[in-house]
CSV table of C-alpha atoms in Angstrom, one decimal:
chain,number,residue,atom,x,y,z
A,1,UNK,CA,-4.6,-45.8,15.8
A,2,UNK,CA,-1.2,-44.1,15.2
A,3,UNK,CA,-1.6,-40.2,16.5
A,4,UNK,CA,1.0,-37.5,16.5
A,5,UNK,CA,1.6,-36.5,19.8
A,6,UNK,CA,2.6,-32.9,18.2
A,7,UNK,CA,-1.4,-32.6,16.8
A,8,UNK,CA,-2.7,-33.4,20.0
A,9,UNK,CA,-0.9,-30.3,21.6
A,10,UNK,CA,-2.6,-28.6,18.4
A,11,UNK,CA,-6.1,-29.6,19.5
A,12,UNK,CA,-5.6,-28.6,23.4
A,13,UNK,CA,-4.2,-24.9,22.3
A,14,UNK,CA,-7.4,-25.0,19.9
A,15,UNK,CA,-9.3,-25.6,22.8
A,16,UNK,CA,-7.5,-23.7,25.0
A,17,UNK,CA,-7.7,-20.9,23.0
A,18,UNK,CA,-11.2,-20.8,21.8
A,19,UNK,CA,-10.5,-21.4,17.9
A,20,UNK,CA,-8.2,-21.7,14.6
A,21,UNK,CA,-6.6,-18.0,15.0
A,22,UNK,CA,-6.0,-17.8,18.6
A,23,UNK,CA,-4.1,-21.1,18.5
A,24,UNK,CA,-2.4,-20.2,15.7
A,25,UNK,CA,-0.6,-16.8,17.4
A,26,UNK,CA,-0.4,-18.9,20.7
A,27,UNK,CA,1.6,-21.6,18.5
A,28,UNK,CA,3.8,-18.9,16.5
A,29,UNK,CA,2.1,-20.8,13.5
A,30,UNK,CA,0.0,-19.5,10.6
A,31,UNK,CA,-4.0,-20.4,10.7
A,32,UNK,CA,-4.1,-22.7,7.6
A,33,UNK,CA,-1.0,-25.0,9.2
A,34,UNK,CA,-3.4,-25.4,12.6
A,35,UNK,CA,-6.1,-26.3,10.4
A,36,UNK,CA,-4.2,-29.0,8.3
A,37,UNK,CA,-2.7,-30.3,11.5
A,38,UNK,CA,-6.8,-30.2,13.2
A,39,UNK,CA,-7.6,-32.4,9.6
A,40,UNK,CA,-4.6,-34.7,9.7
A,41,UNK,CA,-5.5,-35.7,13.5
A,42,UNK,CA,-9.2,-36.2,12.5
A,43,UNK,CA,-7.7,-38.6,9.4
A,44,UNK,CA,-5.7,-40.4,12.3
A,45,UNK,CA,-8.4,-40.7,14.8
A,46,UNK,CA,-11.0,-42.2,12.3
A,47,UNK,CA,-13.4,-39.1,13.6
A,48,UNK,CA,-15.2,-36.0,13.5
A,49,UNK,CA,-13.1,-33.9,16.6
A,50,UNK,CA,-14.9,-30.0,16.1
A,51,UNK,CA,-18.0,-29.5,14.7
A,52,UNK,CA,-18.0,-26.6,12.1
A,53,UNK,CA,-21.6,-25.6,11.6
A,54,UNK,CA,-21.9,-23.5,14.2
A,55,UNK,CA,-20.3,-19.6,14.0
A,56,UNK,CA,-18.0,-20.9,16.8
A,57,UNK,CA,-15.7,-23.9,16.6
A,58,UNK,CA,-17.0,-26.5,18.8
A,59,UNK,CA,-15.2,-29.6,20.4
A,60,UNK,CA,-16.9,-32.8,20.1
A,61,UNK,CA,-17.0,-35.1,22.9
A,62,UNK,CA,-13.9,-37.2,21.0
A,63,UNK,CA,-12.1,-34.1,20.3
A,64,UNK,CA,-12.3,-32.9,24.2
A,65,UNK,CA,-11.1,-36.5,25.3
A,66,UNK,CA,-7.8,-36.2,22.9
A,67,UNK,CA,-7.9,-32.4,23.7
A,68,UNK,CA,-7.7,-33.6,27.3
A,69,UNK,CA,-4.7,-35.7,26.4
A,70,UNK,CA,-3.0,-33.2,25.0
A,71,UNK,CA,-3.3,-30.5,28.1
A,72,UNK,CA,-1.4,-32.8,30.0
A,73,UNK,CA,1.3,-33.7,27.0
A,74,UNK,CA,1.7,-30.1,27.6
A,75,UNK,CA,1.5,-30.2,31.0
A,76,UNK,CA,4.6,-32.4,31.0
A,77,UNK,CA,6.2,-30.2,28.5
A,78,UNK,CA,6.1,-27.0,30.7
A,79,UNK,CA,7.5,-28.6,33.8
A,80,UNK,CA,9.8,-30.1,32.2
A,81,UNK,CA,11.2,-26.6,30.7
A,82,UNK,CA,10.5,-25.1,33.8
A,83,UNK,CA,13.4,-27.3,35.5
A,84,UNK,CA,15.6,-27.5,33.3
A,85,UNK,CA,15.4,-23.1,33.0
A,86,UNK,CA,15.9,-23.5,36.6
A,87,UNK,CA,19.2,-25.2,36.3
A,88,UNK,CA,20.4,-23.0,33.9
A,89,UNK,CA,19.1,-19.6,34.6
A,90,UNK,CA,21.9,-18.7,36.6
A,91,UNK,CA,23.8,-19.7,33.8
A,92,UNK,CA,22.6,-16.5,31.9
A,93,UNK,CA,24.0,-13.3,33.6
A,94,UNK,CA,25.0,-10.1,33.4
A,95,UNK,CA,24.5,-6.8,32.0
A,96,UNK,CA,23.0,-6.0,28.6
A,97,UNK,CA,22.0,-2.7,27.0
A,98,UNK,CA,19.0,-2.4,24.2
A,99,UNK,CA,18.8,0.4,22.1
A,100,UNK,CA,14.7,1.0,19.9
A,101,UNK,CA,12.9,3.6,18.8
A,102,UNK,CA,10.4,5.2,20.8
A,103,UNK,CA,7.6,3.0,19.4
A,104,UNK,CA,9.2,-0.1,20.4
A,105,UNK,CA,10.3,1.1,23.5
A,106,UNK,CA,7.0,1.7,24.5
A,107,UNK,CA,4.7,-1.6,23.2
A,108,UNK,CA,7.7,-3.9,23.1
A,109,UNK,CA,10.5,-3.2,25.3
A,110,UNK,CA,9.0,-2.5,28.2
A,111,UNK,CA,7.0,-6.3,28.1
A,112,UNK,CA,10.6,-7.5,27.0
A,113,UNK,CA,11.9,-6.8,30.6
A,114,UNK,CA,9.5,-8.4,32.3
A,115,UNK,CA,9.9,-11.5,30.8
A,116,UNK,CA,13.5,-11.1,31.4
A,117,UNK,CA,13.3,-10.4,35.1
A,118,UNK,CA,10.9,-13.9,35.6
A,119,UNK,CA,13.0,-16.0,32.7
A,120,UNK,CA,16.5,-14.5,33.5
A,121,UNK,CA,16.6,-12.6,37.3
A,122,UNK,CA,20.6,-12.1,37.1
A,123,UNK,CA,20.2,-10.4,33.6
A,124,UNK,CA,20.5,-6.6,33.9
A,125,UNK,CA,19.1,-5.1,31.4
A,126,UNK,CA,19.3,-1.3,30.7
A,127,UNK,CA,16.9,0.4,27.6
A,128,UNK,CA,17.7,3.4,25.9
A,129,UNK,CA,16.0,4.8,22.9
A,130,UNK,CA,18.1,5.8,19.8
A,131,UNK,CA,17.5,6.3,16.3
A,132,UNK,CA,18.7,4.0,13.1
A,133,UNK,CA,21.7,5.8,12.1
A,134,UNK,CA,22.5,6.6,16.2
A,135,UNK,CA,21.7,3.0,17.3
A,136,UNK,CA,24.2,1.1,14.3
A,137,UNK,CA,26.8,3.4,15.3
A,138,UNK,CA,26.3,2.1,18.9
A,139,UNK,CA,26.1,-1.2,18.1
A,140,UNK,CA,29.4,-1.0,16.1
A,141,UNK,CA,31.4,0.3,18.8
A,142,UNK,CA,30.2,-1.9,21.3
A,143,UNK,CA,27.9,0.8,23.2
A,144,UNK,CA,24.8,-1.9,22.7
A,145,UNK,CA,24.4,-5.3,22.6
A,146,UNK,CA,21.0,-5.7,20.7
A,147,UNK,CA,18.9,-2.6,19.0
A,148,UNK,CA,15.8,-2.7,17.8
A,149,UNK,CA,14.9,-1.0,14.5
A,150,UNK,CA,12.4,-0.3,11.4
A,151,UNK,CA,13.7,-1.1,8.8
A,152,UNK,CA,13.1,-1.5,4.7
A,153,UNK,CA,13.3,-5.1,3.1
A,154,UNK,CA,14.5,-4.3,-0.2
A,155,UNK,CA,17.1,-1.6,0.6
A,156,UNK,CA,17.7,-3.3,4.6
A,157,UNK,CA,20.8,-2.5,6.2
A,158,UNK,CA,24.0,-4.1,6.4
A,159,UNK,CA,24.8,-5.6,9.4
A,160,UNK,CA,28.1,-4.6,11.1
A,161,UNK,CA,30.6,-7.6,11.9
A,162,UNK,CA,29.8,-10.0,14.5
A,163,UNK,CA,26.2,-9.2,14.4
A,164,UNK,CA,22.9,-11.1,13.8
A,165,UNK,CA,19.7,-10.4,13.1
A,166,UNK,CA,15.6,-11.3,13.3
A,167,UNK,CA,12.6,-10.1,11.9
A,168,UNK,CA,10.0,-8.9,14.4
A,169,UNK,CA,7.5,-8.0,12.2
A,170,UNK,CA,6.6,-7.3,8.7
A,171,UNK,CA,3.8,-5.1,6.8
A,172,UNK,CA,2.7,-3.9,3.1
A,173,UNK,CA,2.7,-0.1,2.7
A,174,UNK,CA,-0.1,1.6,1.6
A,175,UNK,CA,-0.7,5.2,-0.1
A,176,UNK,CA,-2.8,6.9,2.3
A,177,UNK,CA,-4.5,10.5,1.3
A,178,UNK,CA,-6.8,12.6,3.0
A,179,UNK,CA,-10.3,11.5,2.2
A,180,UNK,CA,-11.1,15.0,0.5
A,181,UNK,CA,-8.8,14.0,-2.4
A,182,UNK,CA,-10.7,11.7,-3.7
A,183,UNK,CA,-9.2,8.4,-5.0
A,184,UNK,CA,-6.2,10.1,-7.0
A,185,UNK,CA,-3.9,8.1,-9.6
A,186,UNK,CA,-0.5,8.2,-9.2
A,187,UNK,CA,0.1,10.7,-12.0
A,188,UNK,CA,-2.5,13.1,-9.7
A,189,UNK,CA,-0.2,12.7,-6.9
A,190,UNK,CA,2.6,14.9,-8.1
A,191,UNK,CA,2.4,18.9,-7.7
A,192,UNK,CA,0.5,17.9,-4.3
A,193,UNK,CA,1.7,18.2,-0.8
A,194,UNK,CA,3.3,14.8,0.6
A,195,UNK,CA,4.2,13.9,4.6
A,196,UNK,CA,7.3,12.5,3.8
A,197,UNK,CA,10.3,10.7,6.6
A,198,UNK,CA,13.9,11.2,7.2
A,199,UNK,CA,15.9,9.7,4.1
A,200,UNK,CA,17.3,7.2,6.3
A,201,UNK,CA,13.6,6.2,7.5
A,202,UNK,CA,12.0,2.7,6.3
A,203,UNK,CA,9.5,5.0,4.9
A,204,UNK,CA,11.9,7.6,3.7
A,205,UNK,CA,13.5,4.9,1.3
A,206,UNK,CA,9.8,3.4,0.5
A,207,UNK,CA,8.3,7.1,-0.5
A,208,UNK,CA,11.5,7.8,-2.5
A,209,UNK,CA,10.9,4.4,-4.3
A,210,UNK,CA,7.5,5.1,-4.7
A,211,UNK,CA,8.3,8.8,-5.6
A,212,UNK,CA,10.8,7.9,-8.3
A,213,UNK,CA,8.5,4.5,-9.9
A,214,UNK,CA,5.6,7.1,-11.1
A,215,UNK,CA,7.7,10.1,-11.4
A,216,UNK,CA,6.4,12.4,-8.6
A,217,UNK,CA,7.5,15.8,-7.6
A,218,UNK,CA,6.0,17.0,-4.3
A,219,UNK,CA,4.8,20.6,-4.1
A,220,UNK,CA,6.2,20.8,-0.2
A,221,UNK,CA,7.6,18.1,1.8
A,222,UNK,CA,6.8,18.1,5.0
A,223,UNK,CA,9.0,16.0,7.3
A,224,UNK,CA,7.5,13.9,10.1
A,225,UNK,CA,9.2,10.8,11.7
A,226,UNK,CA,7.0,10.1,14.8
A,227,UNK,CA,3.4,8.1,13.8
A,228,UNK,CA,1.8,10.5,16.2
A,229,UNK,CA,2.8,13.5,14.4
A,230,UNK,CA,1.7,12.0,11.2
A,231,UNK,CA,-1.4,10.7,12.4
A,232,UNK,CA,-2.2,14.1,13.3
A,233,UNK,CA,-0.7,15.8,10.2
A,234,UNK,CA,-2.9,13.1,8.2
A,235,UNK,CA,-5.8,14.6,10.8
A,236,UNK,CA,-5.2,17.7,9.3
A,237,UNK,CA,-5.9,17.0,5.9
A,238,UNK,CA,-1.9,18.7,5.3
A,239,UNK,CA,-0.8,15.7,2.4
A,240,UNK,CA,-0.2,12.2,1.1
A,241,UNK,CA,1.8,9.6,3.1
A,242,UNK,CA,3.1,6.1,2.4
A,243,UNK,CA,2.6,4.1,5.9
A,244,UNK,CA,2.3,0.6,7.0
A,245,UNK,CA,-0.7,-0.9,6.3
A,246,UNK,CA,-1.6,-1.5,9.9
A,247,UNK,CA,-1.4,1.9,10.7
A,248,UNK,CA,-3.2,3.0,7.4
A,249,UNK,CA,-6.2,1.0,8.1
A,250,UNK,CA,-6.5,2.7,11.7
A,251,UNK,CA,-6.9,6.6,10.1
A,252,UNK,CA,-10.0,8.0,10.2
A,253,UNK,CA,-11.1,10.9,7.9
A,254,UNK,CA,-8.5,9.2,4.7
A,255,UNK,CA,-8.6,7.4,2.1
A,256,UNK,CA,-6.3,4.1,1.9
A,257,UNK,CA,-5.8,3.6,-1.7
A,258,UNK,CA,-4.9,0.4,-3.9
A,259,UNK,CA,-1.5,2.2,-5.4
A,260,UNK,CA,1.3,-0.3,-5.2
A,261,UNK,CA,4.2,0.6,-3.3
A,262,UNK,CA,6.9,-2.4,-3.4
A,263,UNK,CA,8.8,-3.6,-1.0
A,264,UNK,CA,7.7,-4.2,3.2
A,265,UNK,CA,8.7,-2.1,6.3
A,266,UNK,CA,10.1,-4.6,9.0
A,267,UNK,CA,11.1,-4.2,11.9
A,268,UNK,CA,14.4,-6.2,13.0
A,269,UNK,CA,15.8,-7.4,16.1
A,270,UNK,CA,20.3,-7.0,15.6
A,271,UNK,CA,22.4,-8.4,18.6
A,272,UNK,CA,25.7,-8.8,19.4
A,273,UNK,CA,27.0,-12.6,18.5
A,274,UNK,CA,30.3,-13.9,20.3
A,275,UNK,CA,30.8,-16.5,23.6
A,276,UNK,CA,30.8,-15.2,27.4
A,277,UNK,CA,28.2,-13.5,29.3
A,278,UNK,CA,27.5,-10.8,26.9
A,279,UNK,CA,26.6,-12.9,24.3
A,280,UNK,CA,24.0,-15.1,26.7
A,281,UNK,CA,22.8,-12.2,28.2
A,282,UNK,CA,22.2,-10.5,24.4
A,283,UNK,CA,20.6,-13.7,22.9
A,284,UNK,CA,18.1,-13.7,26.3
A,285,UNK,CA,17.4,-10.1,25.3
A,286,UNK,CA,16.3,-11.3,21.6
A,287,UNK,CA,14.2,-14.2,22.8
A,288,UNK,CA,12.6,-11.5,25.8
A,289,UNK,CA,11.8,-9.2,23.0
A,290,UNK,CA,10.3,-11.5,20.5
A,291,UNK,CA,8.0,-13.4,22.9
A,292,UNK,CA,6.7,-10.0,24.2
A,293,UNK,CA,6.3,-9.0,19.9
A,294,UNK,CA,3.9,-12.3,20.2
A,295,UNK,CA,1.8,-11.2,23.5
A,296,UNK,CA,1.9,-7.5,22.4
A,297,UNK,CA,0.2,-8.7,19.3
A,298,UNK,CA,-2.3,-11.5,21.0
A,299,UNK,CA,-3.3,-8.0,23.0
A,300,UNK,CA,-4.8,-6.3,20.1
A,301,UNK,CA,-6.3,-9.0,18.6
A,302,UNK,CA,-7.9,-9.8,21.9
A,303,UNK,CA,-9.4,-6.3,22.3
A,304,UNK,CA,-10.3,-6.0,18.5
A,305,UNK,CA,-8.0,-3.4,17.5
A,306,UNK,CA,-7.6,-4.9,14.2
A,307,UNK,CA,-9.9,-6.1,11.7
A,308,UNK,CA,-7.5,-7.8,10.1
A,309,UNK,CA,-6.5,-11.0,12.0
A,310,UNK,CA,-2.8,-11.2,12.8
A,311,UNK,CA,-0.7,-13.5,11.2
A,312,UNK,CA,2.1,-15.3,12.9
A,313,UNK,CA,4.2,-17.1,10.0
A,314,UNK,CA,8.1,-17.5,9.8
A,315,UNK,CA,9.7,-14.5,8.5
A,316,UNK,CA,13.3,-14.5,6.9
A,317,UNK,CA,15.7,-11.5,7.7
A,318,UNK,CA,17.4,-9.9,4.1
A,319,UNK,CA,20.5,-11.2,5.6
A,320,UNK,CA,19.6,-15.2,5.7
A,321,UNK,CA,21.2,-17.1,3.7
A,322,UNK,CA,19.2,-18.7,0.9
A,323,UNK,CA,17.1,-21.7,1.4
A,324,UNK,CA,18.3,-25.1,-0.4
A,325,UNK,CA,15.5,-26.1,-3.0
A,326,UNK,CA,14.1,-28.9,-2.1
A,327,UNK,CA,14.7,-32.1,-3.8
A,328,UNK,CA,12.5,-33.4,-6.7
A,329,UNK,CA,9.9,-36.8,-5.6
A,330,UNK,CA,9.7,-39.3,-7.1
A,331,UNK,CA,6.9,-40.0,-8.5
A,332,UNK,CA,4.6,-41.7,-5.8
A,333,UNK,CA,7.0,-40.9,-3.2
A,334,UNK,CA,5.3,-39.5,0.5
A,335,UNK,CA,6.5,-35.8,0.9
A,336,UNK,CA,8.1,-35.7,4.9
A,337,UNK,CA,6.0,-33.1,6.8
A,338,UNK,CA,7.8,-31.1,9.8
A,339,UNK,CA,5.8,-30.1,13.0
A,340,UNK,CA,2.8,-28.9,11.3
A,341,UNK,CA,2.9,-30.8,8.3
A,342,UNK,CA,3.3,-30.8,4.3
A,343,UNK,CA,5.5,-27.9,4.3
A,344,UNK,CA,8.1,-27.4,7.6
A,345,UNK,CA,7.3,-24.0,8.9
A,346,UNK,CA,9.8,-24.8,11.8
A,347,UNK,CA,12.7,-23.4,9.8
A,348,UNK,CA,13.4,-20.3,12.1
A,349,UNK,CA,12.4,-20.9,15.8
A,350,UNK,CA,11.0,-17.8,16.3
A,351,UNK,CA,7.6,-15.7,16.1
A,352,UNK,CA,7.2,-13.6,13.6
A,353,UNK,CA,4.0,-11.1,13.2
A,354,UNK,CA,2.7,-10.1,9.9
A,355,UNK,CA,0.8,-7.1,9.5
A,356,UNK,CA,2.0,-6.3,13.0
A,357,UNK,CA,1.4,-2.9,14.6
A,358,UNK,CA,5.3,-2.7,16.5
C-alpha cells in the first residue's frame, strides 16, 4: 500500500473541518480538487474512508485511523514551521505603510495586523486609507509600500516600476434593479435612472462597458462610491446599479437580473519589490493580508452569510505572465499530478477567494 502523505493531510483537514468545503477554504484549494484527492486515497488504500449516504460526510473507522495519521503529519509540519519562523522572524523588520479603501480597511486590514504582530513582532506597520488614483500616486513616489485596491480585470491598472501584484479576490457583476421594475431588458434600461461610480471605479469602468455594449443613456446619474450609500440608494428604489455579485445577492427589495456584464471586479494586493528591510517587511504585509482575506472569508461562511459557498481557487493577476501550454502525451502516457492531483493548482502559493465579499 503506496499512500501520499499529501492526501492524508487532505483527510485530517476533512475531518478537522467537518466536510469537502470547509477543508477546501482551510487548504486554499477548490472543493472538487479535495474531493479527487479524498478518491485517489480511497484508490490507494484499497477502501471505503467516508461514508456518503448520509446528509453529513461521515469518517469510517479506516478513514479516522489514516485521518489520525495525518493530524500528526500535520502536527510535525506546524512545529516544524513554527521553529524555523522563530529563527527568522527577527529577520523581518521594520516599518511598513498600507494604503486600502475603507472596505478593506475595515474586514481585511485590520485582521492583517494581527497576524503581523504574532508572525512578525519587529514589523511596524502603519494603515491609512486612500483611494485608487490617491493610493498609485503613493505607491509611486515611495509614500507606501503595499496598497490594497478594487480593481477591473479587463481594463486593470498598470503597475508602476518595481512593483508586484496579487489578486485577493474576484467576482461576476450583476445588473441589479429595484424590484418594482420588473425584469427589464437591456434596451428598457436606457432613459431610466442609474447609481453609477467614479470613472476611475472598478465599477465606473464596468457600467461604462456595460453602458456602451447595449447603447444606454441614463436619464440622471447619480454618483455613489461607498457600498453603504448604494445599498441604501438601491433601498430607496432611486435606479439601476452594476455591483459584484456577492453584494447583489445580499439586497433585499431588488431584483438581480441575468444581463451580462463582462469582465470581473477584483480586488489586488500591489507592494513594493526590491532587497533590504522594506522589501521583507512589504512582502510580510502581502502574506498578513491574504491569510486574513482566507479567515475573513471562512467567517462568513461559518455564520451563513452567503448562500453561495466560497470558493478558494488560484487566481492570476492581469499582470502574470502567460502560462506555458502544456506539452502534448503521448498516447498511453500517465499525466504528472501536482499536490492535489490531475491538474497542479499549486501554481501561485497564495489564497485566492472567488465570489468573495472584500
Amino acid at each position: 500500500m503506496d499512500l501520499d502523505p499529501r492526501r492524508l493531510l487532505v483527510l485530517h483537514a476533512i475531518a478537522e473541518h467537518g466536510g469537502l468545503a470547509p477543508a477546501a477554504r482551510a487548504l486554499g484549494h477548490t472543493r472538487s480538487a479535495v474531493s479527487q484527492q479524498l478518491a485517489t486515497l480511497e484508490r490507494e488504500a484499497g477502501l471505503v474512508l467516508v461514508d456518503r449516504s448520509g446528509v453529513r460526510l461521515e469518517l469510517t473507522a479506516a478513514g479516522r485511523l489514516l485521518a489520525a495519521t495525518g493530524g500528526r503529519i500535520a502536527h510535525e509540519l506546524t512545529s516544524v514551521a513554527e521553529q524555523l519562523g522563530t529563527a527568522n522572524r527577527h529577520l523581518v523588520q521594520g516599518p511598513v505603510v498600507i494604503g486600502a479603501p475603507s472596505a478593506v480597511l475595515a474586514r481585511i486590514a485590520v485582521l492583517a495586523l494581527r497576524l503581523l504582530e504574532r508572525w512578525f513582532p519587529h514589523v511596524e506597520p502603519r494603515l491609512t486609507e486612500t483611494s485608487l488614483p490617491e493610493g498609485l500616486q503613493q505607491l509611486r513616489l515611495g509614500e507606501l509600500d503595499v496598497l490594497v485596491v478594487v480593481d477591473d480585470r479587463d481594463t486593470a491598472v498598470p503597475l508602476p516600476p518595481a512593483v508586484r501584484a496579487q489578486i485577493l479576490s474576484e467576482d461576476e457583476y450583476r445588473v441589479v434593479v429595484p424590484v418594482t421594475w420588473g425584469t427589464p431588458t437591456a434596451a428598457e434600461l436606457s432613459g431610466r435612472p442609474w447609481i453609477t461610480a467614479p470613472a476611475h471605479s472598478a465599477r465606473g469602468r464596468a457600467f461604462a462597458r456595460f453602458a456602451d455594449a447595449h447603447g444606454i443613456t441614463p436619464s440622471v446619474e447619480h454618483l455613489a462610491d461607498h457600498v453603504s450609500v448604494v445599498q441604501a440608494m438601491l433601498a430607496g428604489q432611486v435606479g439601476a446599479a452594476v455591483l459584484p455579485s456577492y453584494l447583489a445577492a445580499r439586497l433585499d427589495q431588488v431584483t438581480v437580473t441575468g444581463l451580462p456584464v463582462t469582465g470581473s471586479q477584483i480586488t489586488r494586493t500591489l507592494w513594493r519589490t526590491g532587497h533590504g528591510d522594506g522589501a521583507t517587511a512589504a512582502k510580510a504585509a502581502v502574506d498578513a493580508l491574504q491569510q486574513a482575506a482566507r479567515d475573513h472569508a471562512e467567517a462568513l461562511s461559518v455564520v451563513d452569510h452567503s448562500s453561495d459557498d466560497i470558493i478558494i481557487r488560484p487566481l492570476r493577476d492581469p499582470t502574470d505572465p502567460p502560462r506555458t501550454p502544456a506539452p502534448r502525451r503521448k498516447p498511453g502516457a500517465v499525466p504528472a499530478s501536482g499536490p492535489l492531483g490531475g491538474r497542479d493548482e499549486s501554481h501561485h502559493d497564495r489564497t485566492d477567494l472567488d465570489r468573495s465579499q472584500i
